[in-house]
């Protein structure tokens, strides 16, 4: 992928950009193999490649510049805006929508937040595109001062972007490096973005997490489903379930599926998806480790975990080690913490693993591992 921003030194987010994509993928798999080398009998499935460009389903744009000439992109070391509307990572519908969003900033008089001077209103524009090409856009504001202007000019934006189905204002009043705040004001009739992944419709609410790369996420869920169906558990727990990607791919008429996620917004999304699909799955908001330790639902036959980069940690690993779960599907975005967690569960032996390149042009990737309890 060619990028004039990288060549000019304006943006170095794609730290692996100078490397050929095939070399990137090979290096990621080898790095993961090295970290999981203690399990020498682990079977490695072929890695899942991504499109090296135009793969990101979300744009997280810092707003800089001025009302009349806003920038959507990042900030330079001095806090000035660097415009990245033509970033080659974004899916085409996202890239095509950004000029209209920049024009809306001017039309609605949304003063970009000046980080060094701590003044202004609009901090970020967050946009997500579904596989159907529909858009969700969130304007992260410092306060409600500009809310009336956003509402006033929203009809024009909806006319400019007919695929925009969910628009919100998020409030982040604090001066710190946090992308969004806790309060969300939905401005459209629709409140969720429908993400059609494989044969499952997932509803995405504004503050719900979804994988950045839709095509590779679909491959990840297919792999998880294949392993679950192979084991055929009667009772499955999906811990850190997010909007229910793994859980809703793993449902079956004779299977009890429970998803646990700390985000209430994500749980609401998962519940809506399950209800509309008419499948047997229960979701609840809560801490995964606390749920496992206190649950009275009976021991699961198989557990799926998809934790953040810090991994599942010693407490949950200890519970899984002592539990009656016969199998574990572990999806990790950090193979270093994955290896640590696997070492804490010696009774659950890693059998198969697969690297999925969720993040081309960087050193990051996803890896899925199937573990089986040793007799």
XYZ file of C-alpha atoms in Angstrom:
375
model
C 0.000 0.000 0.000
C 1.318 3.423 -0.954
C 0.720 6.289 1.468
C 1.950 9.841 0.905
C 1.241 10.693 4.550
C 3.653 7.966 5.696
C 6.253 8.966 3.112
C 6.083 12.589 4.277
C 6.320 11.611 7.937
C 2.895 13.071 8.774
C 1.478 9.752 10.023
C 3.417 6.701 11.153
C 0.531 4.649 12.510
C 1.142 1.964 9.883
C 4.548 1.059 11.267
C 4.909 -2.029 9.041
C 3.967 -0.253 5.815
C 7.445 -0.582 4.236
C 7.215 -4.398 4.511
C 5.604 -6.487 1.776
C 2.280 -7.852 2.950
C 3.243 -11.519 2.562
C 6.284 -10.830 4.743
C 4.078 -9.156 7.354
C 1.776 -12.160 7.562
C 4.669 -14.616 7.768
C 6.346 -12.569 10.507
C 3.159 -12.439 12.567
C 2.636 -16.171 12.380
C 6.267 -16.882 13.249
C 6.143 -14.463 16.168
C 3.032 -16.184 17.488
C 4.587 -19.627 17.010
C 7.621 -18.487 18.983
C 5.472 -17.265 21.880
C 3.529 -20.544 21.961
C 6.604 -22.746 21.405
C 6.256 -24.444 24.843
C 3.283 -26.345 23.388
C 5.257 -28.224 20.792
C 2.415 -30.476 19.673
C 0.152 -27.541 18.795
C -1.337 -27.886 15.307
C -1.154 -24.663 13.303
C -3.878 -23.991 10.765
C -3.072 -21.766 7.759
C -3.149 -18.058 8.660
C -6.063 -15.916 7.512
C -4.900 -13.019 5.364
C -6.626 -9.666 5.049
C -6.895 -7.121 2.322
C -3.765 -5.014 2.931
C -5.753 -1.800 2.407
C -9.388 -0.564 2.519
C -10.189 -3.028 5.325
C -11.078 -0.797 8.303
C -14.798 -0.585 9.046
C -14.354 2.323 11.434
C -12.721 5.734 11.271
C -11.642 7.315 14.550
C -10.844 10.854 13.481
C -9.451 13.556 15.747
C -10.855 16.930 14.704
C -8.411 19.788 14.350
C -7.974 22.974 12.349
C -10.711 25.593 12.369
C -14.470 25.759 11.835
C -13.940 26.939 8.265
C -11.112 24.489 7.537
C -11.444 21.463 9.808
C -9.080 18.515 9.656
C -10.169 14.933 10.287
C -7.284 12.671 11.211
C -4.667 12.953 13.945
C -2.785 15.658 15.807
C 0.894 16.404 15.285
C 3.277 16.699 18.277
C 2.358 20.388 18.637
C -1.362 19.603 18.764
C -2.153 20.813 15.245
C -4.528 18.801 13.073
C -3.238 16.495 10.327
C -5.933 15.737 7.769
C -6.199 12.050 6.830
C -9.523 11.962 4.988
C -7.873 10.002 2.185
C -6.402 7.309 4.496
C -6.004 4.117 2.503
C -7.014 1.849 5.401
C -10.693 2.816 5.461
C -13.353 0.929 3.545
C -14.467 3.014 0.521
C -17.880 4.045 1.976
C -16.079 5.520 4.994
C -13.537 7.334 2.892
C -16.269 8.706 0.645
C -18.282 9.965 3.642
C -15.518 11.948 5.345
C -15.685 15.070 3.106
C -19.418 15.407 3.861
C -18.669 15.076 7.584
C -15.980 17.760 7.336
C -18.456 20.039 5.539
C -20.979 19.393 8.320
C -18.455 20.620 10.901
C -18.341 23.942 9.074
C -22.079 24.129 8.420
C -22.988 23.461 12.052
C -20.276 25.763 13.390
C -18.593 23.048 15.459
C -15.347 24.552 16.741
C -12.626 21.867 16.782
C -11.234 21.258 20.237
C -7.831 22.908 20.588
C -5.875 20.558 22.845
C -2.986 22.913 23.758
C -5.374 25.794 24.577
C -8.166 23.607 26.000
C -10.933 25.327 24.106
C -13.392 24.401 21.394
C -16.177 21.819 21.271
C -15.741 19.011 18.728
C -13.115 16.457 19.731
C -13.667 13.431 17.487
C -15.759 12.146 14.624
C -16.263 8.386 14.908
C -17.743 6.626 11.885
C -18.509 2.931 11.308
C -19.674 1.228 8.117
C -21.664 -2.003 7.951
C -21.211 -4.745 5.335
C -24.338 -3.324 3.665
C -22.726 0.112 3.363
C -24.812 1.774 6.074
C -23.133 4.285 8.368
C -23.140 5.166 12.044
C -21.559 8.530 12.903
C -20.839 9.862 16.384
C -19.782 13.432 17.152
C -17.780 13.612 20.374
C -18.410 17.021 21.922
C -17.019 18.715 24.992
C -20.481 19.871 26.109
C -24.066 20.314 24.929
C -23.358 23.886 23.762
C -23.405 22.882 20.087
C -26.097 20.218 20.357
C -28.883 22.438 18.994
C -26.790 23.270 15.915
C -26.065 19.597 15.319
C -29.792 18.861 15.451
C -30.617 21.818 13.191
C -28.237 20.816 10.418
C -28.599 17.035 10.716
C -31.292 16.828 7.988
C -28.848 18.294 5.488
C -26.202 15.755 6.490
C -28.710 12.934 6.120
C -29.527 14.212 2.643
C -25.823 14.391 1.756
C -25.217 10.891 3.160
C -28.288 8.736 2.391
C -26.534 5.708 3.916
C -26.261 7.411 7.324
C -28.756 5.553 9.537
C -27.463 6.202 13.072
C -26.170 9.582 14.257
C -25.334 10.492 17.837
C -23.606 13.036 20.017
C -21.258 11.690 22.657
C -20.234 13.956 25.536
C -16.627 13.930 26.728
C -16.063 17.010 28.919
C -12.712 16.003 30.400
C -9.362 17.146 29.081
C -7.611 13.812 28.747
C -6.698 11.255 26.105
C -10.013 9.389 26.207
C -11.835 8.802 22.954
C -15.393 9.121 24.253
C -17.459 9.820 27.339
C -20.235 7.867 29.074
C -23.198 9.921 27.816
C -24.675 9.290 24.353
C -27.510 11.252 22.724
C -29.085 9.425 19.775
C -30.339 11.812 17.090
C -31.898 9.375 14.625
C -34.828 6.996 14.769
C -32.553 3.990 14.408
C -30.274 3.299 17.349
C -28.245 0.345 16.028
C -26.132 -0.432 12.996
C -26.858 -3.869 11.570
C -23.630 -5.799 10.935
C -24.353 -8.789 8.699
C -21.531 -11.235 9.459
C -21.707 -14.643 7.789
C -25.329 -15.704 8.361
C -25.704 -13.741 11.613
C -27.070 -10.212 12.022
C -25.286 -8.394 14.828
C -26.663 -5.104 16.129
C -24.043 -2.507 16.977
C -24.979 0.273 19.396
C -22.915 3.473 19.590
C -20.764 2.424 22.564
C -20.485 -1.250 21.621
C -17.180 -2.775 20.519
C -16.879 -4.537 17.186
C -13.793 -5.878 15.440
C -12.104 -3.369 13.131
C -11.854 -5.716 10.140
C -15.242 -7.163 9.177
C -13.961 -9.779 6.722
C -11.402 -11.185 9.139
C -13.902 -11.010 12.008
C -16.219 -13.174 9.892
C -13.419 -15.704 9.447
C -12.721 -15.642 13.194
C -16.365 -16.368 14.019
C -16.486 -19.159 11.425
C -13.450 -20.749 13.032
C -14.986 -20.470 16.479
C -18.245 -21.988 15.239
C -16.417 -24.891 13.599
C -14.566 -25.757 16.801
C -17.718 -25.443 18.911
C -19.718 -27.655 16.552
C -16.912 -30.211 16.582
C -17.028 -30.399 20.379
C -20.860 -30.150 20.410
C -21.215 -28.840 23.998
C -24.591 -28.852 25.709
C -23.680 -25.730 27.729
C -21.467 -22.892 26.429
C -20.307 -19.682 28.068
C -19.015 -16.766 26.004
C -17.056 -14.526 28.382
C -16.129 -11.023 27.164
C -18.855 -11.631 24.589
C -19.135 -8.073 23.239
C -22.155 -7.807 20.928
C -22.399 -11.605 20.866
C -20.307 -12.493 17.837
C -19.075 -15.871 19.060
C -22.192 -16.720 21.072
C -24.638 -16.047 18.248
C -22.513 -18.041 15.797
C -22.510 -20.981 18.240
C -26.205 -21.361 18.995
C -28.007 -24.662 18.441
C -31.511 -25.906 19.362
C -30.180 -28.243 22.052
C -27.428 -25.954 23.340
C -27.551 -23.495 26.243
C -25.526 -20.405 25.365
C -24.719 -17.649 27.892
C -22.822 -14.460 27.051
C -21.247 -12.170 29.665
C -19.945 -8.685 28.880
C -19.128 -5.703 31.103
C -20.668 -3.219 28.642
C -24.423 -2.867 29.098
C -24.662 -1.328 25.623
C -23.049 -4.400 24.070
C -25.350 -6.706 26.022
C -28.393 -4.793 24.786
C -27.074 -5.215 21.246
C -26.584 -8.955 21.708
C -30.027 -9.398 23.238
C -31.651 -7.605 20.306
C -29.766 -9.763 17.812
C -30.754 -12.984 19.603
C -34.374 -11.896 19.884
C -34.680 -11.033 16.195
C -32.935 -14.254 15.150
C -35.125 -16.339 17.432
C -32.168 -18.281 18.826
C -31.544 -19.691 22.293
C -28.984 -17.409 23.945
C -28.944 -15.436 27.191
C -26.807 -12.363 27.803
C -25.996 -10.434 30.961
C -23.870 -7.421 31.871
C -21.097 -8.141 34.351
C -17.476 -8.950 34.984
C -16.450 -12.249 33.392
C -14.352 -13.447 36.325
C -17.000 -12.561 38.897
C -19.694 -14.311 36.881
C -17.639 -17.490 36.567
C -16.886 -17.580 40.282
C -20.450 -16.919 41.430
C -22.620 -18.551 38.776
C -25.116 -21.171 39.852
C -26.097 -22.186 36.325
C -23.890 -25.282 36.376
C -20.475 -25.894 34.881
C -20.108 -25.153 31.146
C -18.829 -27.826 28.773
C -17.033 -25.233 26.654
C -15.993 -21.650 27.374
C -15.149 -18.982 24.806
C -12.994 -16.065 25.941
C -12.180 -12.992 23.864
C -10.527 -10.627 26.351
C -8.861 -7.240 25.811
C -5.099 -7.038 25.364
C -4.411 -7.628 29.059
C -5.749 -11.191 28.735
C -7.992 -13.072 31.144
C -5.640 -12.775 34.136
C -4.725 -15.103 36.960
C -8.123 -15.286 38.658
C -10.130 -16.377 35.633
C -7.328 -18.648 34.433
C -7.318 -20.272 37.863
C -11.077 -20.754 37.768
C -10.931 -22.312 34.303
C -8.100 -24.613 35.375
C -10.158 -25.877 38.305
C -13.483 -25.953 36.464
C -15.192 -28.847 34.768
C -15.037 -27.224 31.335
C -13.664 -29.746 28.878
C -12.766 -27.246 26.154
C -11.808 -23.603 25.794
C -11.751 -21.396 22.707
C -9.419 -18.468 23.371
C -9.413 -15.544 20.922
C -6.558 -13.178 21.678
C -5.300 -9.878 20.281
C -2.108 -10.141 22.345
C -0.176 -13.395 22.067
C 2.138 -12.398 24.930
C -0.671 -12.348 27.497
C -2.196 -15.383 25.775
C 0.972 -17.401 26.419
C 0.950 -16.274 30.062
C -2.681 -17.324 30.474
C -2.133 -20.691 28.790
C 0.732 -21.434 31.162
C -1.639 -20.816 34.088
C -4.028 -23.518 32.812
C -1.834 -26.636 32.426
C -4.796 -29.019 32.466
C -6.226 -27.348 29.363
C -3.896 -28.305 26.536
C -3.732 -26.146 23.381
C -4.562 -28.369 20.412
C -5.005 -26.050 17.419
C -4.175 -22.434 16.673
C -4.716 -19.987 13.848
C -3.385 -16.478 13.226
C -5.884 -14.059 11.699
C -4.510 -10.778 10.386
C -7.024 -8.311 11.779
C -4.581 -5.380 11.597
C -2.486 -5.208 8.383
C 0.392 -2.715 8.201
C 1.037 -3.100 11.941
C 2.578 -5.772 14.158
C -0.798 -6.630 15.717
C -2.935 -9.648 14.894
C -5.589 -11.972 16.315
C -4.943 -15.596 17.207
C -7.547 -18.232 18.009
C -6.653 -21.332 20.032
C -8.679 -24.440 20.819
C -7.804 -26.060 24.168
C -8.855 -29.471 25.438
C -8.718 -30.744 29.005
C -6.287 -33.591 29.418
C -7.681 -36.794 30.903
